[in-house]
Coordinates of N, CA and C and ligand atoms in Angstrom, one line a residue:
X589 N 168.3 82.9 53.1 CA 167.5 83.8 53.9 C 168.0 83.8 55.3
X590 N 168.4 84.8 55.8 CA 168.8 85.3 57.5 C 167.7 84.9 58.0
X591 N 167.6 84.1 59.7 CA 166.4 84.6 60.2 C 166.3 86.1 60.9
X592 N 165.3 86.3 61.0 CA 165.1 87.8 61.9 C 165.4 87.3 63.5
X593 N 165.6 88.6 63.8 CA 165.8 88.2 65.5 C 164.8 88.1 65.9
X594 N 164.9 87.5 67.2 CA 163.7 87.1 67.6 C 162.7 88.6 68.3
X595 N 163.6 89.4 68.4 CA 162.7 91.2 68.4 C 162.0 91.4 67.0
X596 N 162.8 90.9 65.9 CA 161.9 91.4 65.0 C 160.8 90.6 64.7
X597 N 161.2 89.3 64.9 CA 160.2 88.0 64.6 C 158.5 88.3 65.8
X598 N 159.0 89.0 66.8 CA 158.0 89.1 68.0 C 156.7 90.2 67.2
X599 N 157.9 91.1 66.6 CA 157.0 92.5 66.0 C 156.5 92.0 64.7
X600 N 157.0 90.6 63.9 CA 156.1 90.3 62.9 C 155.0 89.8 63.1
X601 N 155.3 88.9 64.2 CA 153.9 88.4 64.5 C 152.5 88.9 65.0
X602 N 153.6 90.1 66.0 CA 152.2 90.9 66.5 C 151.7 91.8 65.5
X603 N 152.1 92.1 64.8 CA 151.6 92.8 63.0 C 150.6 91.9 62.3
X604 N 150.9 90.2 62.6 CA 150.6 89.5 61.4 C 148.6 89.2 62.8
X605 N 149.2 88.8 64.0 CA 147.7 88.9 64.8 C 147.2 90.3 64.4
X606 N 147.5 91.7 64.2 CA 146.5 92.9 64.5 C 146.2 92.7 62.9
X607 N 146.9 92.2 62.3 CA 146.2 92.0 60.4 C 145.2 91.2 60.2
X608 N 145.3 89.8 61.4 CA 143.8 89.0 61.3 C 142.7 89.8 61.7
X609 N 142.7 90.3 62.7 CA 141.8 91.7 63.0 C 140.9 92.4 61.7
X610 N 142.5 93.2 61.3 CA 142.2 94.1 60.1 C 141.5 93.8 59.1
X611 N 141.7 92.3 58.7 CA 141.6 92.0 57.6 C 139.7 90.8 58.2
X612 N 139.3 91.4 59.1 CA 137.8 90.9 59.5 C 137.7 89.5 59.8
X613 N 138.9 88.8 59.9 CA 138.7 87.3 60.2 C 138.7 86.8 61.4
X614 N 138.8 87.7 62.8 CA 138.2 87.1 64.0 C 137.2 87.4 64.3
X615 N 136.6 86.5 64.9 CA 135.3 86.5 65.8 C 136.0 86.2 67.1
X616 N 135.0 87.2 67.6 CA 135.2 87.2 69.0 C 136.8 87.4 69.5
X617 N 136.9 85.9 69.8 CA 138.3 86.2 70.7 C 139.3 85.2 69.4
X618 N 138.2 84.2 68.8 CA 138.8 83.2 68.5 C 140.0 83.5 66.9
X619 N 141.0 83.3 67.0 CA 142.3 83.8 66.2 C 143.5 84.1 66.8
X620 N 144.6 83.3 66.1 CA 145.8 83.4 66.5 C 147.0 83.3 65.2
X621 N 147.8 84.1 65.4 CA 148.8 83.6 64.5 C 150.2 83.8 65.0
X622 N 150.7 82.5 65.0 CA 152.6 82.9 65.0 C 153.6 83.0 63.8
X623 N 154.8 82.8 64.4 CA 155.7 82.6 63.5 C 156.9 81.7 64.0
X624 N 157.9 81.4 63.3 CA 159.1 80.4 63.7 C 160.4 81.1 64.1
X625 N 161.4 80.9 64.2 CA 162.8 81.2 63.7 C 163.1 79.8 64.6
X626 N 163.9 78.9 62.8 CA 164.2 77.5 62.8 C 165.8 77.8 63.7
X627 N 166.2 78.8 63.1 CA 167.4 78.4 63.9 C 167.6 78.4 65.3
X628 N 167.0 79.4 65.8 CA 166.9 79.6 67.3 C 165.5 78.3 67.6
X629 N 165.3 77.4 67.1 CA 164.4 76.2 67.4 C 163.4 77.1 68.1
X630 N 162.6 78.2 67.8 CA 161.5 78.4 68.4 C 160.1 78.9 67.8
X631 N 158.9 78.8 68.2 CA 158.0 79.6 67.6 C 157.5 80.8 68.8
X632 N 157.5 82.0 68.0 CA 156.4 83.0 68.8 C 155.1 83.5 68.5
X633 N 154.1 83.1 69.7 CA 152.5 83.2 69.5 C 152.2 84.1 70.4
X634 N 150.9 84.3 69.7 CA 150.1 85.1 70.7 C 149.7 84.3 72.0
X635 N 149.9 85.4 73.2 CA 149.1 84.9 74.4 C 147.6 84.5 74.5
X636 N 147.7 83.9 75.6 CA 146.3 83.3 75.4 C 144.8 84.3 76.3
X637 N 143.9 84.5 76.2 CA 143.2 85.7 76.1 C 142.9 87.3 76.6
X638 N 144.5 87.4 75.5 CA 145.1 88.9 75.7 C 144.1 89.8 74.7
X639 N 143.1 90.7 75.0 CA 142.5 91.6 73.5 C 143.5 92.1 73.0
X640 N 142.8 92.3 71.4 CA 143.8 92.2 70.9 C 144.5 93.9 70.5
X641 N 143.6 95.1 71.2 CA 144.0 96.2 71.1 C 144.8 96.2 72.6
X642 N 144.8 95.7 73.2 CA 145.9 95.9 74.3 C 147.0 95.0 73.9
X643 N 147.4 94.1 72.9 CA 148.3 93.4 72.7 C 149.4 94.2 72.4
X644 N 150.4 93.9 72.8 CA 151.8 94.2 72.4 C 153.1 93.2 71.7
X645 N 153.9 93.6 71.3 CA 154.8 93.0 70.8 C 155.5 92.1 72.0
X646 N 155.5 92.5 73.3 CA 156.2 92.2 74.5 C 155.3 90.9 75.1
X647 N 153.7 90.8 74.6 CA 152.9 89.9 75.1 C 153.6 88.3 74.7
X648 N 154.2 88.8 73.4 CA 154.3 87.4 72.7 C 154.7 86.5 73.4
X649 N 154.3 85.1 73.2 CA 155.4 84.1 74.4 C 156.2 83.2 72.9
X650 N 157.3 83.0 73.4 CA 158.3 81.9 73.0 C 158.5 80.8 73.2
X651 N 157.5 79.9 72.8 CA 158.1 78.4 73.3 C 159.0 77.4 71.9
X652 N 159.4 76.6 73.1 CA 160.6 75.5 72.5 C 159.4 75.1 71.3
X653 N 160.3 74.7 70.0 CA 159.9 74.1 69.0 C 160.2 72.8 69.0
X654 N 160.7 72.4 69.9 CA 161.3 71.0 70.1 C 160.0 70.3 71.2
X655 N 159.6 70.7 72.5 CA 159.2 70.2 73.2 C 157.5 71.1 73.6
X656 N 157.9 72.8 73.0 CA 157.0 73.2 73.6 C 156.7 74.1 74.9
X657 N 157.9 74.2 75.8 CA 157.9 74.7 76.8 C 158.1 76.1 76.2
X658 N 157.6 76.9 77.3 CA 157.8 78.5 77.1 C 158.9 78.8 77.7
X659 N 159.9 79.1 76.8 CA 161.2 80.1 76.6 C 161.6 81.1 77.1
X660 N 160.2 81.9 76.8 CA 160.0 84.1 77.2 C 158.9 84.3 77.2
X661 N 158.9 85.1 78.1 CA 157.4 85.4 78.4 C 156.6 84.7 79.6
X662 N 156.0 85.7 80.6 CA 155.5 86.0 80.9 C 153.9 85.1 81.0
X663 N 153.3 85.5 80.0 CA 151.5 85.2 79.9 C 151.9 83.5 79.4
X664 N 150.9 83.1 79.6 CA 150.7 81.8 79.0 C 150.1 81.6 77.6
X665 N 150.8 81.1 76.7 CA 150.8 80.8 74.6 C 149.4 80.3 74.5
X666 N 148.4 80.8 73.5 CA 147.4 80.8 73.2 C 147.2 79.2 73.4
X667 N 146.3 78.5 73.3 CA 145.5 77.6 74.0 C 145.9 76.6 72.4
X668 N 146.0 77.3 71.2 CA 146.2 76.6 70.2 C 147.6 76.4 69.9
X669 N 148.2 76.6 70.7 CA 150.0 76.8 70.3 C 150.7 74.9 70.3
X670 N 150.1 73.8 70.9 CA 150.5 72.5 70.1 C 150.1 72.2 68.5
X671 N 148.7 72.9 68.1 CA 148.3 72.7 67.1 C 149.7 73.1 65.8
X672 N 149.6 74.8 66.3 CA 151.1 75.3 65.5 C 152.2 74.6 65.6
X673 N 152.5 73.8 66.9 CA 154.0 73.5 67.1 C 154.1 71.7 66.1
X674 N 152.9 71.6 66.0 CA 153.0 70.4 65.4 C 153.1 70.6 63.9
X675 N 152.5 71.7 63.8 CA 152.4 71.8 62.3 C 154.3 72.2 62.1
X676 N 154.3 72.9 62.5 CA 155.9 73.0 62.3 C 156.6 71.9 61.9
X677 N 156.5 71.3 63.2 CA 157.4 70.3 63.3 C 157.6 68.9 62.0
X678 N 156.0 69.3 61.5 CA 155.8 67.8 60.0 C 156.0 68.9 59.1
X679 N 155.7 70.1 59.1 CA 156.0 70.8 57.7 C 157.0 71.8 57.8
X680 N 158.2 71.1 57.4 CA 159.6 71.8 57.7 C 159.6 73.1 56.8
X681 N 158.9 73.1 55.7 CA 158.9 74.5 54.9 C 158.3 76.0 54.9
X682 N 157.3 75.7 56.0 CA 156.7 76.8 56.8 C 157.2 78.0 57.9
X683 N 156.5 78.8 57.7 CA 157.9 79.6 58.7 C 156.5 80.5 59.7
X684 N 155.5 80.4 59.3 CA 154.2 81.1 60.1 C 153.0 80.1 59.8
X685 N 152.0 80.6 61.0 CA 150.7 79.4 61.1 C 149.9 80.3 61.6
X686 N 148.6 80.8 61.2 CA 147.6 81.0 61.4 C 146.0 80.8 61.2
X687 N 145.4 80.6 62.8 CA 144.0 80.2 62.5 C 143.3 80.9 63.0
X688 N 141.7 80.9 62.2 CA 140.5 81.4 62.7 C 139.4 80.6 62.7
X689 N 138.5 81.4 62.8 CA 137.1 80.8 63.1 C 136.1 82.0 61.7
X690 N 137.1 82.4 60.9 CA 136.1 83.1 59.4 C 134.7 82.6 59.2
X691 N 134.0 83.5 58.9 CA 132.7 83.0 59.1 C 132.8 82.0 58.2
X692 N 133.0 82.7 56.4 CA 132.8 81.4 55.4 C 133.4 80.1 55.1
X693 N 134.6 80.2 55.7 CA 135.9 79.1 55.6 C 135.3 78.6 56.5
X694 N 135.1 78.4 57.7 CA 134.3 78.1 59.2 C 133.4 76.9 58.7
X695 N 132.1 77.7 57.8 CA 131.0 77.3 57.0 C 131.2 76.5 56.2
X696 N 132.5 76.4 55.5 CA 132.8 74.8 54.8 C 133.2 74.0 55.7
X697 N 133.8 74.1 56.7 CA 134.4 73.1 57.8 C 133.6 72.5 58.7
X698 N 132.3 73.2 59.1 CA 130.8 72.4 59.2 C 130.4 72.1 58.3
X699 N 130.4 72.4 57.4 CA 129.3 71.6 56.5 C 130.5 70.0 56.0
X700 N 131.8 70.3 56.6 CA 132.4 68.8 56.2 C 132.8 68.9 54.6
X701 N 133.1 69.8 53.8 CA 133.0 70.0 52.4 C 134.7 70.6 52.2
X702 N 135.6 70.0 51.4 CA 136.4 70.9 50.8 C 135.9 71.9 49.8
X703 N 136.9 72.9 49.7 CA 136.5 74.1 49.1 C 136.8 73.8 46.9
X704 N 135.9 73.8 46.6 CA 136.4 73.1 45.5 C 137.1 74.6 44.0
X705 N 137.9 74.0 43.6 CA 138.7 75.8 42.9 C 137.7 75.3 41.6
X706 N 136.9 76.9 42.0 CA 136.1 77.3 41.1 C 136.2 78.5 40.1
X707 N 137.6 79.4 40.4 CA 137.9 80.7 40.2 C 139.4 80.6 39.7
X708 N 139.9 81.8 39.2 CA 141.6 81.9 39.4 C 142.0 82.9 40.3
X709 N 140.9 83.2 41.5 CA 141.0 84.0 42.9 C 141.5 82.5 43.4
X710 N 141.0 81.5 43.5 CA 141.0 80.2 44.0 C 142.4 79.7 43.9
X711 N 142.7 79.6 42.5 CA 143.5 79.3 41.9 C 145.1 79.6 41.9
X712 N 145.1 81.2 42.3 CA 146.2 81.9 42.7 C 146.7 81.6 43.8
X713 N 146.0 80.9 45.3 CA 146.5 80.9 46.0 C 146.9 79.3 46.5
X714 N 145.7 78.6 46.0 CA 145.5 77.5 46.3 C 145.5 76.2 45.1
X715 N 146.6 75.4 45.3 CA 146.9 74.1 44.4 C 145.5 73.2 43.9
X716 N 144.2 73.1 43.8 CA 143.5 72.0 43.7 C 142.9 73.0 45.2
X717 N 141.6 71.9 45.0 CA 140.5 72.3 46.2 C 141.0 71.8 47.5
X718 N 140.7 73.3 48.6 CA 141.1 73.3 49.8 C 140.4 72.2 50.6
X719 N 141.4 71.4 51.3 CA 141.2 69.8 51.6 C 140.0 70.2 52.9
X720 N 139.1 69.5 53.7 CA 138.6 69.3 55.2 C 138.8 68.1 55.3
X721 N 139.0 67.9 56.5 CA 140.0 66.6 57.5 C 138.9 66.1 58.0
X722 N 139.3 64.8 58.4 CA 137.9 64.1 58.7 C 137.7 64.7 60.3
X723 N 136.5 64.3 60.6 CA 136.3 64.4 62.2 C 137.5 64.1 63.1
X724 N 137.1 64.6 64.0 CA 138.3 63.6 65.0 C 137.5 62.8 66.4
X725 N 138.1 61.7 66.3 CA 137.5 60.6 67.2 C 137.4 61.2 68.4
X726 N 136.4 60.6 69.4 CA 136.4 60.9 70.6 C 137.7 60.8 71.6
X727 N 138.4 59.8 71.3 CA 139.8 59.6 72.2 C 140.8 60.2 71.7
X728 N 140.7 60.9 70.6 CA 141.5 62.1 70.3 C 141.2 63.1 70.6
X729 N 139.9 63.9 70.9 CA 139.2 65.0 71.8 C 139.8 65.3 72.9
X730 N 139.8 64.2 73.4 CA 139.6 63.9 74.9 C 141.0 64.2 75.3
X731 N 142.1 63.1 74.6 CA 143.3 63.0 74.6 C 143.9 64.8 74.7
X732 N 144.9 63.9 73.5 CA 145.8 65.6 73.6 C 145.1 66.5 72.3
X733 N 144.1 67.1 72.1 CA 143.3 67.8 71.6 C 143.8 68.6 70.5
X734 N 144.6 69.5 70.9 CA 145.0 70.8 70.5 C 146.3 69.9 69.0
X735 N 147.5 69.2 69.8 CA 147.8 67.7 68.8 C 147.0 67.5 67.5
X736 N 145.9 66.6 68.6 CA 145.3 65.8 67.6 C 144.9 66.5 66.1
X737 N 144.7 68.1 66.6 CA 144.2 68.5 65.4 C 145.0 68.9 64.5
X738 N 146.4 69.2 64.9 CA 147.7 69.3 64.1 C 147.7 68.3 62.9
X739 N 147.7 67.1 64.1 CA 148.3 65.8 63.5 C 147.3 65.3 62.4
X740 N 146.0 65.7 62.6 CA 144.7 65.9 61.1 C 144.3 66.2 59.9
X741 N 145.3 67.2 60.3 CA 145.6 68.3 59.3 C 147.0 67.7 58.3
X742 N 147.8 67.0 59.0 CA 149.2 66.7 58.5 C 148.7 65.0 57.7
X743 N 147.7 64.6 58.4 CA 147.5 63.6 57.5 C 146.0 63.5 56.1
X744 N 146.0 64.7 56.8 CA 144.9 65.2 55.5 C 145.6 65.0 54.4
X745 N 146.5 66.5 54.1 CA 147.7 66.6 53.3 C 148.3 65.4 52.8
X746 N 148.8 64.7 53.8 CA 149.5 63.7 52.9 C 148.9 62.4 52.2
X747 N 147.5 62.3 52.6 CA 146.1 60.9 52.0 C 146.0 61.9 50.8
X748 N 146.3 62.5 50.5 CA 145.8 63.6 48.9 C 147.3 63.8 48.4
X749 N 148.5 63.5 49.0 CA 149.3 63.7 48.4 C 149.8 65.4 48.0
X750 N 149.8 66.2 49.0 CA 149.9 67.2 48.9 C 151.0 67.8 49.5
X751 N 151.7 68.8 49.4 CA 152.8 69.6 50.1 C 152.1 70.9 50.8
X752 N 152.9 70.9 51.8 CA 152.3 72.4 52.8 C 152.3 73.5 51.8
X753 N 153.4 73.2 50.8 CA 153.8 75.0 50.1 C 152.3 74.5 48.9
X754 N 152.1 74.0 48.8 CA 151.2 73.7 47.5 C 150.0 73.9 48.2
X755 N 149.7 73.6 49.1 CA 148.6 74.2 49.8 C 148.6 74.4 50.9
X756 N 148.2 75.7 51.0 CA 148.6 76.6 52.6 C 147.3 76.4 53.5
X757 N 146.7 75.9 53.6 CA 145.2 75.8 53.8 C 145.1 74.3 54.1
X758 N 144.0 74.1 55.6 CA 143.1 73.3 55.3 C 142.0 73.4 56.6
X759 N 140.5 72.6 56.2 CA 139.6 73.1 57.2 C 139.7 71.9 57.9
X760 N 139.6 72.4 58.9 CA 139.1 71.1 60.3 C 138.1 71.0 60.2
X761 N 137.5 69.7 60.1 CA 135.8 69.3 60.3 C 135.2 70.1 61.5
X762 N 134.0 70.4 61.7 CA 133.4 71.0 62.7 C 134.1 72.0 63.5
X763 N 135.1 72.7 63.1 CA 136.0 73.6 63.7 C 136.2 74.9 63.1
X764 N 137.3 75.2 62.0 CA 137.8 75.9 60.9 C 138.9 76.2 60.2
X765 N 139.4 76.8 59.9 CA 140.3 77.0 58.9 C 141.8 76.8 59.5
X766 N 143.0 76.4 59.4 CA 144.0 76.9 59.3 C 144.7 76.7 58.2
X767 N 146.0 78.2 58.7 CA 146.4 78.4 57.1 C 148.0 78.7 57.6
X768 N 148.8 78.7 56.5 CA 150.6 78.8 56.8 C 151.2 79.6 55.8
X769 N 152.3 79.5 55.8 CA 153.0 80.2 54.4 C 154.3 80.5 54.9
X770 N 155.2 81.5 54.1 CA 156.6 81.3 54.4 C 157.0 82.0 56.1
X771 N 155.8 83.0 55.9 CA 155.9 83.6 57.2 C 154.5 84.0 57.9
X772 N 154.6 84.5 59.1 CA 153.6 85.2 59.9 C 152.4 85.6 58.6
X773 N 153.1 86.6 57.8 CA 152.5 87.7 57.5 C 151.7 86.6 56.0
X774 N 152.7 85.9 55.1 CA 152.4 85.0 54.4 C 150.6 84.2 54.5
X775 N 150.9 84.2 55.9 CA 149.8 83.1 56.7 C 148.9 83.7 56.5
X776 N 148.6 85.0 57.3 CA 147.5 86.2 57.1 C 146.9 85.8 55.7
X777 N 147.9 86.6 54.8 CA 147.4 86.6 53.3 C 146.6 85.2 53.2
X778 N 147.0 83.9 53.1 CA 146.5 82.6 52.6 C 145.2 83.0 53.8
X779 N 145.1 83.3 54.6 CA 144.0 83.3 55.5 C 142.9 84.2 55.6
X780 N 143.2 85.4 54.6 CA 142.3 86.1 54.1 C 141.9 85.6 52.6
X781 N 143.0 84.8 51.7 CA 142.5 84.6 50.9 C 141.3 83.6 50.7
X782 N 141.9 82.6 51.9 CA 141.0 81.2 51.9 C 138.8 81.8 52.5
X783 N 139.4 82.7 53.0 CA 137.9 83.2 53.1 C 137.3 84.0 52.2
X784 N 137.9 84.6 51.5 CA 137.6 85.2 50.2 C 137.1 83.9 49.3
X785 N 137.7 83.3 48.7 CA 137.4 81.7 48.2 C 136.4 81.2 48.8
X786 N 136.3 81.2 50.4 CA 134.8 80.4 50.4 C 134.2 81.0 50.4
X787 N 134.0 82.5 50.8 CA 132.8 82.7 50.1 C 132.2 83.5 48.8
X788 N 133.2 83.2 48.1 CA 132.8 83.3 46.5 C 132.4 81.7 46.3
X789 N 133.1 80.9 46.7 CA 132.6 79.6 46.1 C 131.2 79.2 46.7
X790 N 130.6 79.9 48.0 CA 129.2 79.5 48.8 C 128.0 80.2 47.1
X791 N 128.6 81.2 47.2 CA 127.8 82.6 46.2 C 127.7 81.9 44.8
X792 N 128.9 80.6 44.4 CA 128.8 80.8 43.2 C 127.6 79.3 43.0
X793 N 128.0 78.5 43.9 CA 127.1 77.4 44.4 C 125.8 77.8 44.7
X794 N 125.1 78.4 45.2 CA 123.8 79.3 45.1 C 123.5 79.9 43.9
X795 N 124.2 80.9 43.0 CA 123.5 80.3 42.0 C 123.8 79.4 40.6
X796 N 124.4 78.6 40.9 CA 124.2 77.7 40.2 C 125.2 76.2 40.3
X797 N 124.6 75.1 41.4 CA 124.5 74.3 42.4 C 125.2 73.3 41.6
X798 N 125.1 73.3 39.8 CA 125.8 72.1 39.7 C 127.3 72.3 38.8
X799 N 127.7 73.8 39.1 CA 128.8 74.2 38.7 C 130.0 72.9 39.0
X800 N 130.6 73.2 38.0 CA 132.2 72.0 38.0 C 133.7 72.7 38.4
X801 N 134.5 71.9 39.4 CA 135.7 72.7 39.5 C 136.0 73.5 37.9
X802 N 136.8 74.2 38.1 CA 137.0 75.0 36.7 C 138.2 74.4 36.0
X803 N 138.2 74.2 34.7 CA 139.3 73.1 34.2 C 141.0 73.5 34.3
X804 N 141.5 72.3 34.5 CA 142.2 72.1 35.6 C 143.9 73.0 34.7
X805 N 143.4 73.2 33.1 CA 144.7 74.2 32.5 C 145.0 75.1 32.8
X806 N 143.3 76.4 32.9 CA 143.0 77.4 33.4 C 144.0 77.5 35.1
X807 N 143.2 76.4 36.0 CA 144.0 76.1 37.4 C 145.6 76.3 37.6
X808 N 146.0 75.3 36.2 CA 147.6 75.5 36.4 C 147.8 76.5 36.3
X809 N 147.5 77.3 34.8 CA 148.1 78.2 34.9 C 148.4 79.4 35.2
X810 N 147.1 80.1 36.5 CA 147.3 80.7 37.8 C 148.1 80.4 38.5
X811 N 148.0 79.0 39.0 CA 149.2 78.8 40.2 C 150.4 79.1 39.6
X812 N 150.8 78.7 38.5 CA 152.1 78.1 38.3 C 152.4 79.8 37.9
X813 N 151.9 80.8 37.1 CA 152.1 82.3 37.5 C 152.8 82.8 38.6
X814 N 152.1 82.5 39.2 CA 152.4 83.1 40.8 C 153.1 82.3 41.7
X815 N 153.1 80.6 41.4 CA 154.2 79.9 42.6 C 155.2 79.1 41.4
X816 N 155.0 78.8 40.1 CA 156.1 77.8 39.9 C 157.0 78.1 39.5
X817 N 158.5 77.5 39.1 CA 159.5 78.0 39.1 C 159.7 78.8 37.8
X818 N 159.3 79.4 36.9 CA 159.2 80.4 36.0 C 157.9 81.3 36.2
X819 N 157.1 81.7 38.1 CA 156.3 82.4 38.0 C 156.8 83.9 37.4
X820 N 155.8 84.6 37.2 CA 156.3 86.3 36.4 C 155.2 87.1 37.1
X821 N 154.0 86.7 37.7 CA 153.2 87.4 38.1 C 154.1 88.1 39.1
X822 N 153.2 90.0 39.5 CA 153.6 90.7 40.1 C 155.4 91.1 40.4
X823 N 156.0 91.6 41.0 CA 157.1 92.1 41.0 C 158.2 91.1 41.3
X824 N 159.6 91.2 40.5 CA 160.4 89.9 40.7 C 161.0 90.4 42.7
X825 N 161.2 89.1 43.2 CA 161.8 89.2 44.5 C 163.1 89.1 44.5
X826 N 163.8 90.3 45.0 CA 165.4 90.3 44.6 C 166.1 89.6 46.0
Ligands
LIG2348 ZN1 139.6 77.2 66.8

């Protein structure tokens, strides 16, 4: 795979922020999503409280993927842009990072609850139930914040033994959702899906509270459709 240039990489991203939009997952102000290009060692994110109908492709900023400093641009990188740069940096197989504040996905992340796969909506996107990270200590608050919550998320994942590509998703305790995938636009999708999922899984838990993950053959064999190495679902990628 070529990377795109960083012109096109700028216009994916700002496509992949006006899709969180589209696709009803910000509140308020709060959502951001970038993307990478590994070879040019950089990520590009949204600026930090630019609206998002005045956004442009030119707003984007560019910082180092190594250190974090801004590259290009102008405005100053959304306020969550360590959170991304860290995720990069432990999950080498990701190429985009996006987070919100979705109401339902949100709603598992307060209530402290992984998302448990109750569906093959669930199942299609997501390996096993969407993990939540424990709280974060006060001297990680305090500290380097935006980090700490990276670095939460990265050890979420790995106390469960999980891979970033096997699950694109996870909730921050008392926070919300972030989500990744091969790209910008990848991210979106896992980030609409993950809210679709919670809240079919709120709906299905209401009515009927003592429902069980759904057995785990059914599970594989959605994922493994759509992600494992003999998937067939939808169109082959040439
Ligand atoms: Zn947030």
């Amino acid at each position: 795979m070529t990377s795109p240039s960083l012109l096109d990489l700028r216009e994916q991203v700002w496509r992949a922020n006006l899709g969180l939009v589209r696709a009803g997952l910000v509140t308020l102000s709060f959502g951001n999503a970038s993307g990478v290009d590994r070879r040019a060692g950089v990520l590009v994110i949204k600026p930090s409280g630019v609206p998002y109908d005045t956004l442009r492709p030119e707003h984007l900023v560019v910082v180092s993927l190594e250190d974090g400093r801004v590259v290009e641009g102008d405005l100053a990188p959304s306020s969550d842009t360590p959170t991304h740069l860290l995720l990069y940096q432990r999950f080498p197989d990701i190429g985009g990072v996006v987070h919100t504040h979705s109401t339902a996905a949100t709603a598992w992340a307060q209530a402290h609850r992984s998302i448990p796969a109750l569906g093959t909506t669930h199942a299609d996107h997501f390996h096993g139930a969407v993990p939540v990270t424990r709280e974060l200590a006060e001297t990680e608050v305090t500290g380097a914040y935006e980090r700490e919550t990276g670095a939460v998320i990265v050890e979420t994942l790995a106390r469960l033994g999980l891979s970033a590509v096997e699950m694109p998703a996870a909730l921050v305790a008392s926070h919300g959702p972030f989500t990744w995938g091969h790209d910008a636009e990848e991210a979106v999708v896992n980030a609409t899906a993950l809210e679709t999922v919670a809240e079919m899984a709120r709906q299905t838990l209401a009515l009927n509270p003592a429902v069980e993950s759904m057995p785990s053959y059914l599970a594989e064999k959605h994922y493994r459709r759509k992600h494992g190495p003999d998937a067939y679902y939808g169109q082959k990628r040439r």
